[in-house]
Amino acid sequence: MKVVLATHNRHKVEEIKSILSDLPIELFSLDNFSEIGEIIEDGSTLEENARKKAQTVFQMTGLLSLADDTGLEVEALGGRPGVYSARYSGENATYQQNNEKLLQEMRHFPPDKRLAKFRCVISIIGDGIDEIAVGEVPGRILNEVRGKNGFGYDPLFVPDGYEMSYAEMNSDLKNRLSHRARALEEAKKILKKLIRNSGGFPPTSLPVL
Ligand code: ITT
């Protein structure tokens, strides 16, 4: 089965490929479809944006498409930046600019007021298929950036139960516990069902769903 990852974000492609590597699917990214340009994310929710990206890519490729839209929701900021996480400090903002703005906005909040969560919504769209999978990870926002791995807000986010920021973790650890990993666990159940229905697993290795 062929699946196109409907994202222009190379970090996401790497994470998704690694987490889905145990499925018998052939993964493509938008690098394989240069005719598909930027997809405007003008929805008011992560769900709307994820569905728009997957729908657009399915329409243009005819292949099963999987899109991820992710937001960092900070409690003290009323859930911001949320759906605006990519352009928190303006259109074409860099990760560094967004992190600086977040640090600035959070500068007066004490440790117990720095709660946040990453929310990842995955849309899977194909012929007669329209599915959603969601993954969330609660945590807190640091007072300064820590760590060099990952991308986006990773240097400022410490997931509950850990002392390291996402950016201080190696990719294996982040990919085991992250919001994206959680959403992809749900997405995997959907994909396994689709693979089984299309006869993609040998009869002796039917996955336990
Ligand atoms: P696509 O829409 O092409 O998939 P994007 O970078 O625009 O890529 P999103 O809209 O889903 O992705 O993400 C919004 C922002 O949230 C993104 O720019 C990052 O700053 C941040 N983000 C997403 N996933 C993240 C992660 O796993 N760790 C840290 N920050 C993340």
mmCIF file of C-alpha atoms and ligand atoms in Angstrom:
data_model
loop_
_atom_site.group_PDB
_atom_site.id
_atom_site.type_symbol
_atom_site.label_atom_id
_atom_site.label_comp_id
_atom_site.label_asym_id
_atom_site.label_seq_id
_atom_site.Cartn_x
_atom_site.Cartn_y
_atom_site.Cartn_z
ATOM 1 C CA MET A 1 0.000 0.000 0.000
ATOM 2 C CA LYS A 2 1.255 3.469 -0.901
ATOM 3 C CA VAL A 3 0.842 6.392 1.494
ATOM 4 C CA VAL A 4 1.795 10.028 0.869
ATOM 5 C CA LEU A 5 2.819 12.157 3.844
ATOM 6 C CA ALA A 6 1.133 15.503 3.205
ATOM 7 C CA THR A 7 3.735 17.745 4.808
ATOM 8 C CA HIS A 8 6.535 20.054 3.739
ATOM 9 C CA ASN A 9 8.203 19.695 7.138
ATOM 10 C CA ARG A 10 11.267 17.427 6.830
ATOM 11 C CA HIS A 11 11.498 16.883 10.582
ATOM 12 C CA LYS A 12 7.963 15.539 10.620
ATOM 13 C CA VAL A 13 8.665 13.282 7.634
ATOM 14 C CA GLU A 14 11.641 11.748 9.482
ATOM 15 C CA GLU A 15 9.630 11.213 12.671
ATOM 16 C CA ILE A 16 6.611 9.750 10.882
ATOM 17 C CA LYS A 17 8.758 7.432 8.722
ATOM 18 C CA SER A 18 10.583 6.151 11.773
ATOM 19 C CA ILE A 19 7.389 5.530 13.786
ATOM 20 C CA LEU A 20 5.587 3.806 10.870
ATOM 21 C CA SER A 21 8.640 1.764 9.810
ATOM 22 C CA ASP A 22 7.116 -1.518 11.038
ATOM 23 C CA LEU A 23 4.122 -1.307 8.682
ATOM 24 C CA PRO A 24 4.179 -2.905 5.208
ATOM 25 C CA ILE A 25 3.564 0.392 3.436
ATOM 26 C CA GLU A 26 5.526 2.410 0.916
ATOM 27 C CA LEU A 27 5.839 5.973 2.191
ATOM 28 C CA PHE A 28 6.184 8.999 -0.064
ATOM 29 C CA SER A 29 6.613 12.629 0.878
ATOM 30 C CA LEU A 30 5.815 15.821 -1.000
ATOM 31 C CA ASP A 31 9.424 15.762 -2.269
ATOM 32 C CA ASN A 32 8.114 13.044 -4.610
ATOM 33 C CA PHE A 33 5.354 15.388 -5.847
ATOM 34 C CA SER A 34 6.997 18.696 -6.641
ATOM 35 C CA GLU A 35 3.827 19.924 -8.386
ATOM 36 C CA ILE A 36 2.143 20.211 -4.972
ATOM 37 C CA GLY A 37 3.049 23.611 -3.542
ATOM 38 C CA GLU A 38 2.322 25.152 -0.169
ATOM 39 C CA ILE A 39 -1.155 24.260 1.139
ATOM 40 C CA ILE A 40 -2.671 27.263 2.910
ATOM 41 C CA GLU A 41 -3.580 26.342 6.484
ATOM 42 C CA ASP A 42 -6.541 28.670 7.006
ATOM 43 C CA GLY A 43 -8.695 26.422 9.177
ATOM 44 C CA SER A 44 -9.670 27.492 12.669
ATOM 45 C CA THR A 45 -8.786 24.116 14.205
ATOM 46 C CA LEU A 46 -5.965 21.579 13.900
ATOM 47 C CA GLU A 47 -8.544 19.068 12.611
ATOM 48 C CA GLU A 48 -9.632 21.383 9.765
ATOM 49 C CA ASN A 49 -6.046 22.042 8.710
ATOM 50 C CA ALA A 50 -5.035 18.384 8.847
ATOM 51 C CA ARG A 51 -8.068 17.372 6.748
ATOM 52 C CA LYS A 52 -7.407 20.151 4.238
ATOM 53 C CA LYS A 53 -3.788 19.038 3.741
ATOM 54 C CA ALA A 54 -4.675 15.339 3.389
ATOM 55 C CA GLN A 55 -7.651 16.084 1.112
ATOM 56 C CA THR A 56 -5.583 18.303 -1.191
ATOM 57 C CA VAL A 57 -2.817 15.738 -1.516
ATOM 58 C CA PHE A 58 -5.278 12.880 -2.082
ATOM 59 C CA GLN A 59 -7.017 14.878 -4.826
ATOM 60 C CA MET A 60 -3.699 15.597 -6.543
ATOM 61 C CA THR A 61 -2.086 12.149 -6.223
ATOM 62 C CA GLY A 62 -4.991 9.691 -5.999
ATOM 63 C CA LEU A 63 -3.006 7.971 -3.211
ATOM 64 C CA LEU A 64 -3.929 7.468 0.420
ATOM 65 C CA SER A 65 -2.747 10.656 2.159
ATOM 66 C CA LEU A 66 -1.748 11.286 5.753
ATOM 67 C CA ALA A 67 -1.417 14.815 7.132
ATOM 68 C CA ASP A 68 -0.409 16.005 10.587
ATOM 69 C CA ASP A 69 -1.314 19.361 12.102
ATOM 70 C CA THR A 70 0.226 20.085 15.468
ATOM 71 C CA GLY A 71 -0.130 22.870 17.991
ATOM 72 C CA LEU A 72 1.391 23.819 21.321
ATOM 73 C CA GLU A 73 -1.393 24.876 23.705
ATOM 74 C CA VAL A 74 -0.190 26.896 26.694
ATOM 75 C CA GLU A 75 -2.664 27.070 29.570
ATOM 76 C CA ALA A 76 -1.590 30.497 30.872
ATOM 77 C CA LEU A 77 -1.996 31.921 27.352
ATOM 78 C CA GLY A 78 -5.545 30.608 26.964
ATOM 79 C CA GLY A 79 -4.406 27.812 24.637
ATOM 80 C CA ARG A 80 -2.223 29.947 22.387
ATOM 81 C CA PRO A 81 -0.309 29.573 20.114
ATOM 82 C CA GLY A 82 -2.377 26.443 19.300
ATOM 83 C CA VAL A 83 -3.460 26.351 15.677
ATOM 84 C CA TYR A 84 -1.186 29.376 15.036
ATOM 85 C CA SER A 85 1.967 27.655 16.341
ATOM 86 C CA ALA A 86 3.864 27.918 13.028
ATOM 87 C CA ARG A 87 3.240 31.677 12.655
ATOM 88 C CA TYR A 88 3.084 32.662 16.328
ATOM 89 C CA SER A 89 5.506 35.548 15.865
ATOM 90 C CA GLY A 90 4.384 36.383 12.318
ATOM 91 C CA GLU A 91 4.206 34.893 8.809
ATOM 92 C CA ASN A 92 7.393 33.005 7.866
ATOM 93 C CA ALA A 93 8.585 33.133 11.474
ATOM 94 C CA THR A 94 11.590 30.962 12.295
ATOM 95 C CA TYR A 95 11.514 28.385 15.087
ATOM 96 C CA GLN A 96 13.904 30.631 17.025
ATOM 97 C CA GLN A 97 11.634 33.686 16.685
ATOM 98 C CA ASN A 98 8.624 31.693 17.864
ATOM 99 C CA ASN A 99 10.557 30.356 20.848
ATOM 100 C CA GLU A 100 11.741 33.869 21.746
ATOM 101 C CA LYS A 101 8.180 35.182 21.614
ATOM 102 C CA LEU A 102 6.968 32.336 23.818
ATOM 103 C CA LEU A 103 9.717 32.978 26.385
ATOM 104 C CA GLN A 104 8.859 36.665 26.344
ATOM 105 C CA GLU A 105 5.118 36.104 26.856
ATOM 106 C CA MET A 106 5.772 33.578 29.633
ATOM 107 C CA ARG A 107 8.456 35.569 31.458
ATOM 108 C CA HIS A 108 6.299 36.482 34.478
ATOM 109 C CA PHE A 109 4.722 33.069 34.975
ATOM 110 C CA PRO A 110 6.071 30.939 37.867
ATOM 111 C CA PRO A 111 6.743 27.181 37.411
ATOM 112 C CA ASP A 112 3.236 26.080 38.434
ATOM 113 C CA LYS A 113 1.685 28.387 35.808
ATOM 114 C CA ARG A 114 3.755 27.064 32.900
ATOM 115 C CA LEU A 115 1.565 24.099 31.982
ATOM 116 C CA ALA A 116 1.161 23.288 28.302
ATOM 117 C CA LYS A 117 0.350 20.437 25.983
ATOM 118 C CA PHE A 118 1.285 19.396 22.494
ATOM 119 C CA ARG A 119 -1.690 18.286 20.449
ATOM 120 C CA CYS A 120 -1.226 16.401 17.186
ATOM 121 C CA VAL A 121 -4.095 15.669 14.818
ATOM 122 C CA ILE A 122 -3.611 13.251 11.946
ATOM 123 C CA SER A 123 -6.003 13.026 9.031
ATOM 124 C CA ILE A 124 -6.011 10.007 6.714
ATOM 125 C CA ILE A 125 -7.891 10.507 3.468
ATOM 126 C CA GLY A 126 -8.301 8.150 0.530
ATOM 127 C CA ASP A 127 -10.970 6.728 -1.728
ATOM 128 C CA GLY A 128 -13.992 6.502 0.623
ATOM 129 C CA ILE A 129 -11.662 6.950 3.619
ATOM 130 C CA ASP A 130 -11.774 9.929 5.972
ATOM 131 C CA GLU A 131 -10.278 9.202 9.398
ATOM 132 C CA ILE A 132 -8.846 11.254 12.266
ATOM 133 C CA ALA A 133 -6.325 10.243 14.953
ATOM 134 C CA VAL A 134 -5.325 12.477 17.863
ATOM 135 C CA GLY A 135 -2.388 12.407 20.274
ATOM 136 C CA GLU A 136 -1.669 14.711 23.215
ATOM 137 C CA VAL A 137 1.231 15.084 25.637
ATOM 138 C CA PRO A 138 0.999 17.317 28.727
ATOM 139 C CA GLY A 139 4.069 19.078 30.036
ATOM 140 C CA ARG A 140 5.519 22.459 30.908
ATOM 141 C CA ILE A 141 7.348 25.371 29.298
ATOM 142 C CA LEU A 142 10.945 26.030 30.377
ATOM 143 C CA ASN A 143 12.419 29.458 31.259
ATOM 144 C CA GLU A 144 15.121 29.094 28.601
ATOM 145 C CA VAL A 145 15.829 26.918 25.589
ATOM 146 C CA ARG A 146 17.500 23.571 26.344
ATOM 147 C CA GLY A 147 18.816 20.990 23.869
ATOM 148 C CA LYS A 148 19.722 20.867 20.214
ATOM 149 C CA ASN A 149 17.669 17.954 18.821
ATOM 150 C CA GLY A 150 14.245 18.000 17.235
ATOM 151 C CA PHE A 151 12.591 21.139 15.897
ATOM 152 C CA GLY A 152 10.027 23.844 16.604
ATOM 153 C CA TYR A 153 9.224 24.292 20.290
ATOM 154 C CA ASP A 154 11.167 21.145 21.321
ATOM 155 C CA PRO A 155 13.843 23.138 23.273
ATOM 156 C CA LEU A 156 11.150 24.730 25.481
ATOM 157 C CA PHE A 157 8.898 21.741 26.212
ATOM 158 C CA VAL A 158 9.396 19.182 28.988
ATOM 159 C CA PRO A 159 6.827 16.362 28.907
ATOM 160 C CA ASP A 160 5.278 15.245 32.216
ATOM 161 C CA GLY A 161 7.321 12.512 33.887
ATOM 162 C CA TYR A 162 10.644 13.715 32.431
ATOM 163 C CA GLU A 163 13.271 16.342 33.285
ATOM 164 C CA MET A 164 14.674 16.576 29.747
ATOM 165 C CA SER A 165 13.174 18.824 27.103
ATOM 166 C CA TYR A 166 12.118 17.138 23.847
ATOM 167 C CA ALA A 167 15.245 18.728 22.304
ATOM 168 C CA GLU A 168 17.501 17.047 24.886
ATOM 169 C CA MET A 169 16.087 13.614 24.017
ATOM 170 C CA ASN A 170 17.430 11.467 21.231
ATOM 171 C CA SER A 171 15.001 10.890 18.378
ATOM 172 C CA ASP A 172 14.213 7.339 19.532
ATOM 173 C CA LEU A 173 12.977 8.563 22.901
ATOM 174 C CA LYS A 174 10.977 11.483 21.478
ATOM 175 C CA ASN A 175 9.448 9.129 18.900
ATOM 176 C CA ARG A 176 8.378 6.713 21.646
ATOM 177 C CA LEU A 177 6.567 9.222 23.840
ATOM 178 C CA SER A 178 5.634 12.272 21.764
ATOM 179 C CA HIS A 179 2.244 13.676 20.792
ATOM 180 C CA ARG A 180 3.023 12.582 17.218
ATOM 181 C CA ALA A 181 3.886 9.044 18.374
ATOM 182 C CA ARG A 182 0.586 8.863 20.275
ATOM 183 C CA ALA A 183 -1.454 10.074 17.303
ATOM 184 C CA LEU A 184 0.426 7.694 15.014
ATOM 185 C CA GLU A 185 -0.365 4.737 17.307
ATOM 186 C CA GLU A 186 -4.029 5.485 16.615
ATOM 187 C CA ALA A 187 -3.297 6.080 12.939
ATOM 188 C CA LYS A 188 -1.509 2.719 12.778
ATOM 189 C CA LYS A 189 -4.662 0.904 13.889
ATOM 190 C CA ILE A 190 -6.543 2.580 11.033
ATOM 191 C CA LEU A 191 -3.776 1.805 8.519
ATOM 192 C CA LYS A 192 -3.548 -1.840 9.660
ATOM 193 C CA LYS A 193 -7.277 -2.239 9.077
ATOM 194 C CA LEU A 194 -6.939 -0.729 5.601
ATOM 195 C CA ILE A 195 -3.936 -2.944 4.806
ATOM 196 C CA ARG A 196 -5.792 -6.033 6.011
ATOM 197 C CA ASN A 197 -8.861 -5.129 3.937
ATOM 198 C CA SER A 198 -6.662 -4.677 0.879
ATOM 199 C CA GLY A 199 -5.025 -8.090 1.458
ATOM 200 C CA GLY A 200 -1.663 -6.484 2.282
ATOM 201 C CA PHE A 201 -0.707 -8.729 5.241
ATOM 202 C CA PRO A 202 0.091 -12.425 4.698
ATOM 203 C CA PRO A 203 -2.723 -14.476 6.379
ATOM 204 C CA THR A 204 -0.322 -15.820 9.038
ATOM 205 C CA SER A 205 0.746 -12.380 10.253
ATOM 206 C CA LEU A 206 -2.565 -10.651 10.793
ATOM 207 C CA PRO A 207 -1.879 -7.838 13.265
ATOM 208 C CA VAL A 208 -3.647 -7.742 16.581
ATOM 209 C CA LEU A 209 -5.644 -4.506 16.583
HETATM 210 P P1 ITT B 1 3.212 21.109 7.513
HETATM 211 O O1 ITT B 1 2.005 21.962 7.708
HETATM 212 O O2 ITT B 1 3.808 21.181 6.156
HETATM 213 O O3 ITT B 1 2.989 19.692 7.968
HETATM 214 P P2 ITT B 1 4.339 22.823 9.618
HETATM 215 O O4 ITT B 1 5.736 23.035 10.075
HETATM 216 O O5 ITT B 1 3.560 24.015 9.126
HETATM 217 O O6 ITT B 1 4.378 21.663 8.518
HETATM 218 P P3 ITT B 1 2.329 22.419 11.715
HETATM 219 O O7 ITT B 1 1.482 23.482 11.148
HETATM 220 O O8 ITT B 1 1.682 21.120 12.073
HETATM 221 O O9 ITT B 1 3.578 22.093 10.768
HETATM 222 O O10 ITT B 1 3.095 22.846 13.037
HETATM 223 C C1 ITT B 1 3.021 24.105 13.572
HETATM 224 C C2 ITT B 1 4.252 24.400 14.340
HETATM 225 O O11 ITT B 1 4.246 23.641 15.541
HETATM 226 C C3 ITT B 1 5.577 24.061 13.659
HETATM 227 O O12 ITT B 1 6.010 25.124 12.864
HETATM 228 C C4 ITT B 1 6.501 23.850 14.835
HETATM 229 O O13 ITT B 1 6.990 25.085 15.302
HETATM 230 C C5 ITT B 1 5.548 23.300 15.892
HETATM 231 N N1 ITT B 1 5.651 21.833 15.986
HETATM 232 C C6 ITT B 1 4.964 20.893 15.307
HETATM 233 N N2 ITT B 1 5.339 19.662 15.689
HETATM 234 C C7 ITT B 1 6.285 19.834 16.644
HETATM 235 C C8 ITT B 1 7.073 18.969 17.420
HETATM 236 O O14 ITT B 1 6.987 17.646 17.310
HETATM 237 N N3 ITT B 1 7.947 19.496 18.288
HETATM 238 C C9 ITT B 1 8.069 20.833 18.428
HETATM 239 N N4 ITT B 1 7.376 21.729 17.719
HETATM 240 C C10 ITT B 1 6.490 21.239 16.831
#
